[in-house]
Amino acid sequence: MLAVRINAERLQVSLRRLAEVGATPGGGVTRLALSDEDKAGRDLVREWMAGAGLAVKVDDLGNMTGQRSGTEGGPPVLLGSHCDSVVRGGKYDGALGVMGALEVVRTLNDRGIQTRRPVAVVNWTNEEGVRFEPAMQCSGAVAGRFTREEVYGRTDRQGMRFEDELRRIGYLGSEAERPLPAAAYLELHIEQGPVLEAEGVPVGVVAGIVGITWLEVVMEGQADHAGPSPMHLRRDALAAAARVISGVERLAREQDESAVATVGRLALEPNVINTIPGKVTFSVDFRHPDRAVLETQVARLERLVAEVSRETGAAGVVRRFWTSEPTPFDPSVVAAVAGACDELGLPHRSLWSGAGHDAKYVAEACPAGMIFVRSRGGLSHCEAEESGAEDVAAGANVLLGAALRLAAGA
Ligand SMILES: [Zn+2]
């Protein structure tokens, strides 16, 4: 059977037009959630949804859905992502998933394809969490992770409330219009990492979203004059911390190729050139698809800190303060994505997402999955973010093929 294909040129035009909204001089976009730029982007999306014959609705969190009927009723196969961006972000993060979903619907229209289940396009509000923290707020609220009041009460740095800004831009709808329930959810997204490029593969079948745990380590020694203290009589907190930090890197390298560990933040006291550091506080970020491995990494870190404390005399304390469980995607959705790749004759590989996406929360409410498109240089959240037109088309074709499988197309 010959696979149906999207209109690659039309998809590029949509991406380019959306990227004009909030365009930055360096070739990226700034479209912060609930800003004037976000409103202008939403207006375009609404116009395009309506133009594709979709019934458009907006919920109480500003999530926008456009639905195409199936031959049967019931919950739709939901396709989408987000149109908000970070400051000086790229043209593809999020936008690709919404424009790709719209292109799928336009292609179904062009071909006169009737699906058994309805197919719907969604634009989730405030995925990035840059202006209003945390990230993935409105997919999270729909999946039951946050209450509406929690979301409404968030304020930006100027003290503007989420609810007021949502009303101001004209996208405060009603709870009855929420995108879920859905029969399944599919999100097309750029990889935001270097794996597909390194392996020369255009698309990735995403197995799930890794678990993350954040810890804070404090090493406390003794601040003292850098001159009179001989080396064997010091308790240098930074020298001790350095041993732990190189150990953190080793923990990930020795685990397996899925394990990553990062020390990204470090504070040093008193941070003076001629004083031995008395206290060092640093963060540790562990990520892995397997919860048990994360627990092992934490236990190993605790042992390492205890060992370094004993050997250096700098007392170490480990505090674990946040964990996000791994989210494996639904096997039926993952199989639909892989099947679509095979039907298109596309080389692909399975990989886990190291970053969070709306699909993480949506997966708690319905069967969900994701498709990754190769990112040039693995770059994202920057103006240089780029995916080649052929890869974008390949990803959108996989989205179409997988959606047809899940919606039981003709
Ligand atoms: Zn994104």
XYZ file of C-alpha atoms and ligand atoms in Angstrom:
411
model
C 0.000 0.000 0.000
C 1.339 3.424 -0.976
C 1.635 5.748 2.023
C -0.284 9.045 1.885
C 2.032 12.071 2.065
C 1.613 15.596 3.335
C 2.249 18.732 1.249
C 5.813 19.565 2.283
C 5.866 23.013 0.681
C 2.615 24.076 2.362
C 4.012 22.942 5.731
C 7.118 25.084 5.180
C 4.924 28.087 4.338
C 2.940 27.610 7.588
C 6.130 27.344 9.637
C 7.577 30.455 7.994
C 4.409 32.496 8.488
C 4.101 31.537 12.146
C 7.809 32.331 12.614
C 7.131 35.907 11.436
C 5.130 36.397 14.639
C 7.614 37.475 17.292
C 10.538 37.132 14.851
C 13.915 38.147 16.313
C 16.766 39.789 14.362
C 18.899 36.664 14.782
C 16.389 34.451 12.957
C 14.525 33.035 15.926
C 11.262 33.902 17.711
C 10.192 35.298 21.049
C 6.574 34.288 21.658
C 6.184 34.128 25.414
C 2.965 32.615 26.743
C 0.007 35.027 26.849
C 2.024 37.896 25.349
C 0.834 40.004 22.398
C 2.971 37.794 20.154
C 1.332 34.661 21.565
C -2.065 36.201 20.823
C -1.037 37.027 17.242
C 0.235 33.455 16.758
C -2.995 32.053 18.196
C -5.073 34.259 15.906
C -3.241 32.758 12.917
C -3.697 29.216 14.235
C -7.411 29.828 14.802
C -7.808 31.233 11.306
C -5.970 28.255 9.794
C -7.955 25.744 11.854
C -11.224 27.319 10.732
C -9.928 27.483 7.158
C -9.315 23.723 7.284
C -12.945 23.244 8.300
C -12.207 22.439 11.938
C -14.609 23.206 14.753
C -12.429 25.450 16.971
C -12.803 25.618 20.738
C -10.834 27.290 23.539
C -10.832 25.998 27.107
C -10.536 27.737 30.477
C -6.705 27.509 30.277
C -6.471 28.887 26.760
C -5.730 25.482 25.186
C -7.027 25.619 21.599
C -8.472 22.589 19.828
C -9.769 22.230 16.283
C -11.637 19.024 15.540
C -12.383 17.201 12.279
C -15.291 14.759 12.469
C -14.920 11.015 12.049
C -17.459 8.602 10.652
C -18.060 7.617 14.273
C -18.285 9.941 17.267
C -16.311 9.529 20.457
C -13.032 11.034 21.586
C -10.595 12.143 18.860
C -7.052 11.215 18.014
C -5.382 14.389 19.243
C -2.310 15.804 17.453
C -0.388 18.871 18.549
C 2.162 20.687 20.658
C 2.656 24.335 21.661
C 3.178 27.707 19.946
C 4.762 29.579 22.858
C 8.562 29.905 22.873
C 11.419 30.837 25.164
C 13.138 34.235 24.834
C 15.029 34.271 21.500
C 14.002 30.666 20.895
C 13.790 28.805 17.604
C 11.198 28.468 14.859
C 10.544 24.749 15.354
C 10.228 23.916 19.052
C 6.489 23.394 19.536
C 5.505 25.144 16.307
C 6.431 22.047 14.297
C 3.936 19.922 16.253
C 1.033 22.318 15.763
C 1.801 23.148 12.120
C 2.450 19.451 11.397
C -0.919 18.516 12.900
C -2.643 21.208 10.845
C -0.898 19.901 7.713
C -2.159 16.384 8.494
C -5.740 17.666 8.585
C -5.277 19.680 5.383
C -3.933 16.550 3.682
C -6.909 14.485 4.867
C -9.157 17.203 3.404
C -7.249 17.281 0.083
C -7.532 13.533 -0.282
C -11.103 13.340 0.973
C -10.006 10.775 3.561
C -12.631 9.864 6.128
C -11.345 8.545 9.425
C -13.396 6.442 11.793
C -12.405 8.490 14.839
C -12.355 12.289 14.799
C -8.901 13.875 14.409
C -8.155 17.043 16.388
C -5.329 19.600 16.452
C -4.294 21.101 19.788
C -2.164 24.105 20.753
C -1.333 23.780 24.464
C -0.918 26.975 26.494
C 2.387 27.805 28.180
C 4.469 24.718 27.559
C 7.747 26.537 28.084
C 7.040 27.939 31.532
C 9.405 30.843 30.919
C 7.016 33.673 31.727
C 4.796 31.711 34.118
C 6.449 28.764 35.891
C 6.343 25.779 35.856
C 6.608 24.300 32.339
C 3.873 22.196 30.684
C 1.361 23.898 32.895
C -1.837 23.646 30.889
C -1.443 20.089 29.582
C -0.614 19.293 33.206
C -3.796 20.955 34.447
C -5.935 19.113 31.894
C -4.317 15.825 32.975
C -5.126 16.659 36.614
C -1.633 17.557 37.823
C -2.478 21.186 38.676
C -5.725 22.873 39.609
C -7.061 25.742 37.548
C -6.590 28.029 40.549
C -2.914 27.077 40.805
C -2.442 27.981 37.147
C -4.519 31.175 37.311
C -2.588 32.467 40.314
C 0.877 32.255 38.733
C 2.506 35.639 38.153
C 5.276 36.771 35.845
C 8.211 38.965 36.920
C 6.115 42.093 36.433
C 3.473 40.691 38.771
C 0.945 40.057 35.969
C -1.413 37.169 36.768
C -1.903 34.269 34.357
C -5.700 34.559 34.449
C -5.669 38.305 33.755
C -3.264 37.906 30.859
C -5.278 35.029 29.399
C -8.404 37.199 29.514
C -6.548 40.207 28.125
C -5.477 38.356 24.975
C -9.008 36.991 24.487
C -8.313 33.297 24.988
C -10.139 32.545 28.229
C -12.692 29.885 27.295
C -14.630 27.309 29.272
C -13.744 24.097 31.055
C -16.206 22.145 28.891
C -13.948 22.826 25.888
C -10.848 21.047 27.173
C -8.943 18.859 24.649
C -9.250 15.666 26.710
C -10.524 12.967 26.765
C -8.822 11.738 23.625
C -8.518 8.277 22.101
C -4.772 8.860 21.689
C -2.281 11.742 21.588
C 0.609 12.243 19.182
C 3.189 15.017 19.377
C 5.631 15.790 16.561
C 8.638 17.676 17.948
C 12.249 18.464 17.157
C 14.666 16.196 18.994
C 16.512 19.047 20.739
C 19.493 16.747 21.031
C 22.304 15.346 18.851
C 21.485 11.617 18.728
C 19.570 11.416 15.414
C 22.120 13.606 13.642
C 25.019 11.580 15.005
C 23.423 8.403 13.668
C 22.327 9.880 10.346
C 18.649 9.152 10.968
C 15.888 11.696 10.102
C 13.223 10.636 12.613
C 13.029 9.095 16.051
C 10.320 6.913 17.532
C 10.126 8.196 21.089
C 9.885 5.427 23.680
C 9.053 7.780 26.531
C 10.271 10.660 28.638
C 13.101 10.031 31.077
C 12.782 10.368 34.826
C 14.614 13.277 36.431
C 15.752 13.813 39.974
C 17.324 16.955 41.392
C 19.572 17.063 44.446
C 21.548 19.657 46.311
C 24.906 18.808 47.862
C 26.555 20.963 50.531
C 30.221 20.415 51.434
C 31.284 22.255 54.548
C 34.952 22.650 55.447
C 36.785 25.501 57.145
C 37.404 28.917 55.599
C 40.921 30.114 56.370
C 43.791 32.217 55.053
C 45.283 30.757 51.866
C 48.840 31.409 52.988
C 49.617 30.056 56.466
C 47.651 26.767 56.229
C 49.760 23.805 55.030
C 47.927 21.456 52.682
C 47.577 18.563 55.123
C 45.933 20.763 57.759
C 43.199 22.232 55.566
C 39.557 21.385 55.159
C 38.977 22.853 51.705
C 35.291 22.541 50.795
C 35.872 23.171 47.088
C 38.651 20.596 46.763
C 36.246 18.084 48.343
C 33.363 19.203 46.097
C 35.572 18.808 43.017
C 36.070 15.140 43.876
C 32.330 14.630 44.215
C 31.624 16.482 40.952
C 34.042 14.372 38.926
C 32.474 11.352 40.640
C 28.996 12.436 39.471
C 30.195 12.421 35.895
C 31.746 9.005 36.369
C 28.494 7.625 37.829
C 26.657 8.411 34.592
C 29.439 7.240 32.271
C 29.768 3.940 34.084
C 26.000 3.306 34.221
C 24.911 2.950 30.563
C 24.464 5.119 27.475
C 21.020 6.363 28.599
C 22.317 7.770 31.887
C 23.174 11.463 32.144
C 24.256 13.485 35.164
C 24.944 17.199 35.372
C 26.289 19.601 37.973
C 24.985 22.876 36.575
C 24.948 25.229 39.536
C 27.627 25.882 42.121
C 27.957 28.475 44.885
C 31.148 29.035 46.743
C 31.726 30.799 50.069
C 33.391 33.145 50.591
C 34.542 33.053 46.919
C 37.660 35.094 47.593
C 41.063 34.652 45.925
C 43.151 34.275 49.071
C 40.725 32.394 51.307
C 40.328 28.605 51.446
C 36.692 27.855 50.478
C 34.636 27.117 53.602
C 31.375 26.040 52.037
C 30.289 24.843 48.611
C 26.708 24.185 47.507
C 26.004 22.551 44.142
C 23.186 20.903 42.231
C 23.031 17.418 40.713
C 20.597 16.517 37.912
C 20.258 12.770 37.199
C 18.157 11.503 34.270
C 17.324 7.965 33.172
C 14.416 6.014 31.610
C 14.430 3.526 34.502
C 13.277 4.629 37.935
C 15.347 1.932 39.668
C 18.519 3.233 38.027
C 17.746 6.758 39.244
C 17.420 5.410 42.793
C 20.743 3.591 42.433
C 22.433 6.766 41.181
C 21.153 8.683 44.200
C 22.389 5.969 46.582
C 25.789 5.970 44.872
C 26.029 9.747 45.165
C 25.246 9.534 48.885
C 27.990 6.932 49.362
C 30.452 9.034 47.377
C 29.740 12.149 49.463
C 30.164 10.151 52.695
C 33.483 8.755 51.448
C 34.833 12.157 50.373
C 33.706 13.655 53.702
C 35.637 10.998 55.589
C 38.767 11.451 53.555
C 38.816 15.272 53.445
C 37.174 16.285 56.700
C 34.728 18.476 54.779
C 31.272 17.411 55.956
C 28.877 16.609 53.105
C 25.074 16.625 53.116
C 22.844 15.458 50.227
C 19.282 16.717 49.906
C 16.978 15.367 47.229
C 14.285 17.941 46.509
C 12.481 17.087 43.255
C 11.727 14.007 41.164
C 9.777 13.518 37.967
C 9.014 9.856 37.293
C 9.900 8.320 33.912
C 6.960 8.197 31.484
C 7.063 5.259 29.072
C 4.742 5.883 26.112
C 1.843 3.601 25.237
C 2.992 0.532 23.231
C 0.101 0.844 20.756
C 0.987 4.464 19.964
C 4.720 3.689 19.741
C 3.873 0.804 17.368
C 1.723 3.114 15.219
C 4.655 5.544 14.889
C 7.169 2.791 14.066
C 4.693 1.225 11.612
C 4.242 4.565 9.843
C 8.044 4.945 9.527
C 8.327 1.467 8.035
C 5.512 2.084 5.590
C 7.295 5.229 4.393
C 10.582 3.344 4.127
C 12.183 5.811 6.542
C 15.220 4.883 8.596
C 14.363 5.525 12.222
C 15.488 4.673 15.698
C 13.944 4.406 19.107
C 15.057 6.932 21.710
C 13.974 8.464 25.005
C 13.296 12.145 25.423
C 15.666 13.787 27.876
C 13.460 16.876 28.056
C 9.871 17.344 29.203
C 6.995 17.804 26.723
C 3.221 18.189 26.933
C 3.021 14.495 25.975
C 4.393 13.641 29.410
C 1.291 14.841 31.209
C -1.126 13.878 28.443
C 0.228 10.307 28.745
C -1.305 10.187 32.219
C -4.764 10.699 30.716
C -4.699 8.765 27.427
C -2.382 6.591 25.298
C 0.330 8.962 24.034
C 3.480 9.010 21.944
C 5.920 11.316 20.186
C 7.853 11.576 16.946
C 11.229 13.352 16.914
C 12.741 15.142 13.933
C 16.519 15.493 13.642
C 17.867 18.820 14.985
C 20.862 20.407 13.257
C 23.787 20.360 15.650
C 21.344 19.121 18.306
C 20.582 22.783 19.058
C 17.308 24.160 20.470
C 15.972 26.985 22.657
C 18.133 29.310 20.572
C 17.869 31.241 17.315
C 20.094 28.740 15.507
C 17.535 25.954 16.058
C 17.043 24.266 12.673
C 15.654 21.127 11.092
C 16.035 20.461 7.368
C 12.912 20.713 5.175
C 13.191 17.041 4.185
C 13.382 15.942 7.810
C 10.414 18.151 8.699
C 8.419 16.581 5.879
C 9.480 13.089 6.968
C 8.326 13.755 10.521
C 4.980 15.142 9.349
C 4.475 12.137 7.068
C 5.048 9.857 10.058
C 2.548 11.922 12.050
C 0.014 11.475 9.262
C 0.652 7.744 8.941
C 0.472 7.151 12.680
C -2.650 9.287 13.018
C -4.348 7.305 10.246
C -3.533 4.065 12.039
C -4.861 5.329 15.356
C -7.940 6.910 13.809
C -8.467 3.839 11.614
C -8.365 5.708 8.320
C -10.021 4.434 5.163
Zn 8.646 22.173 22.922
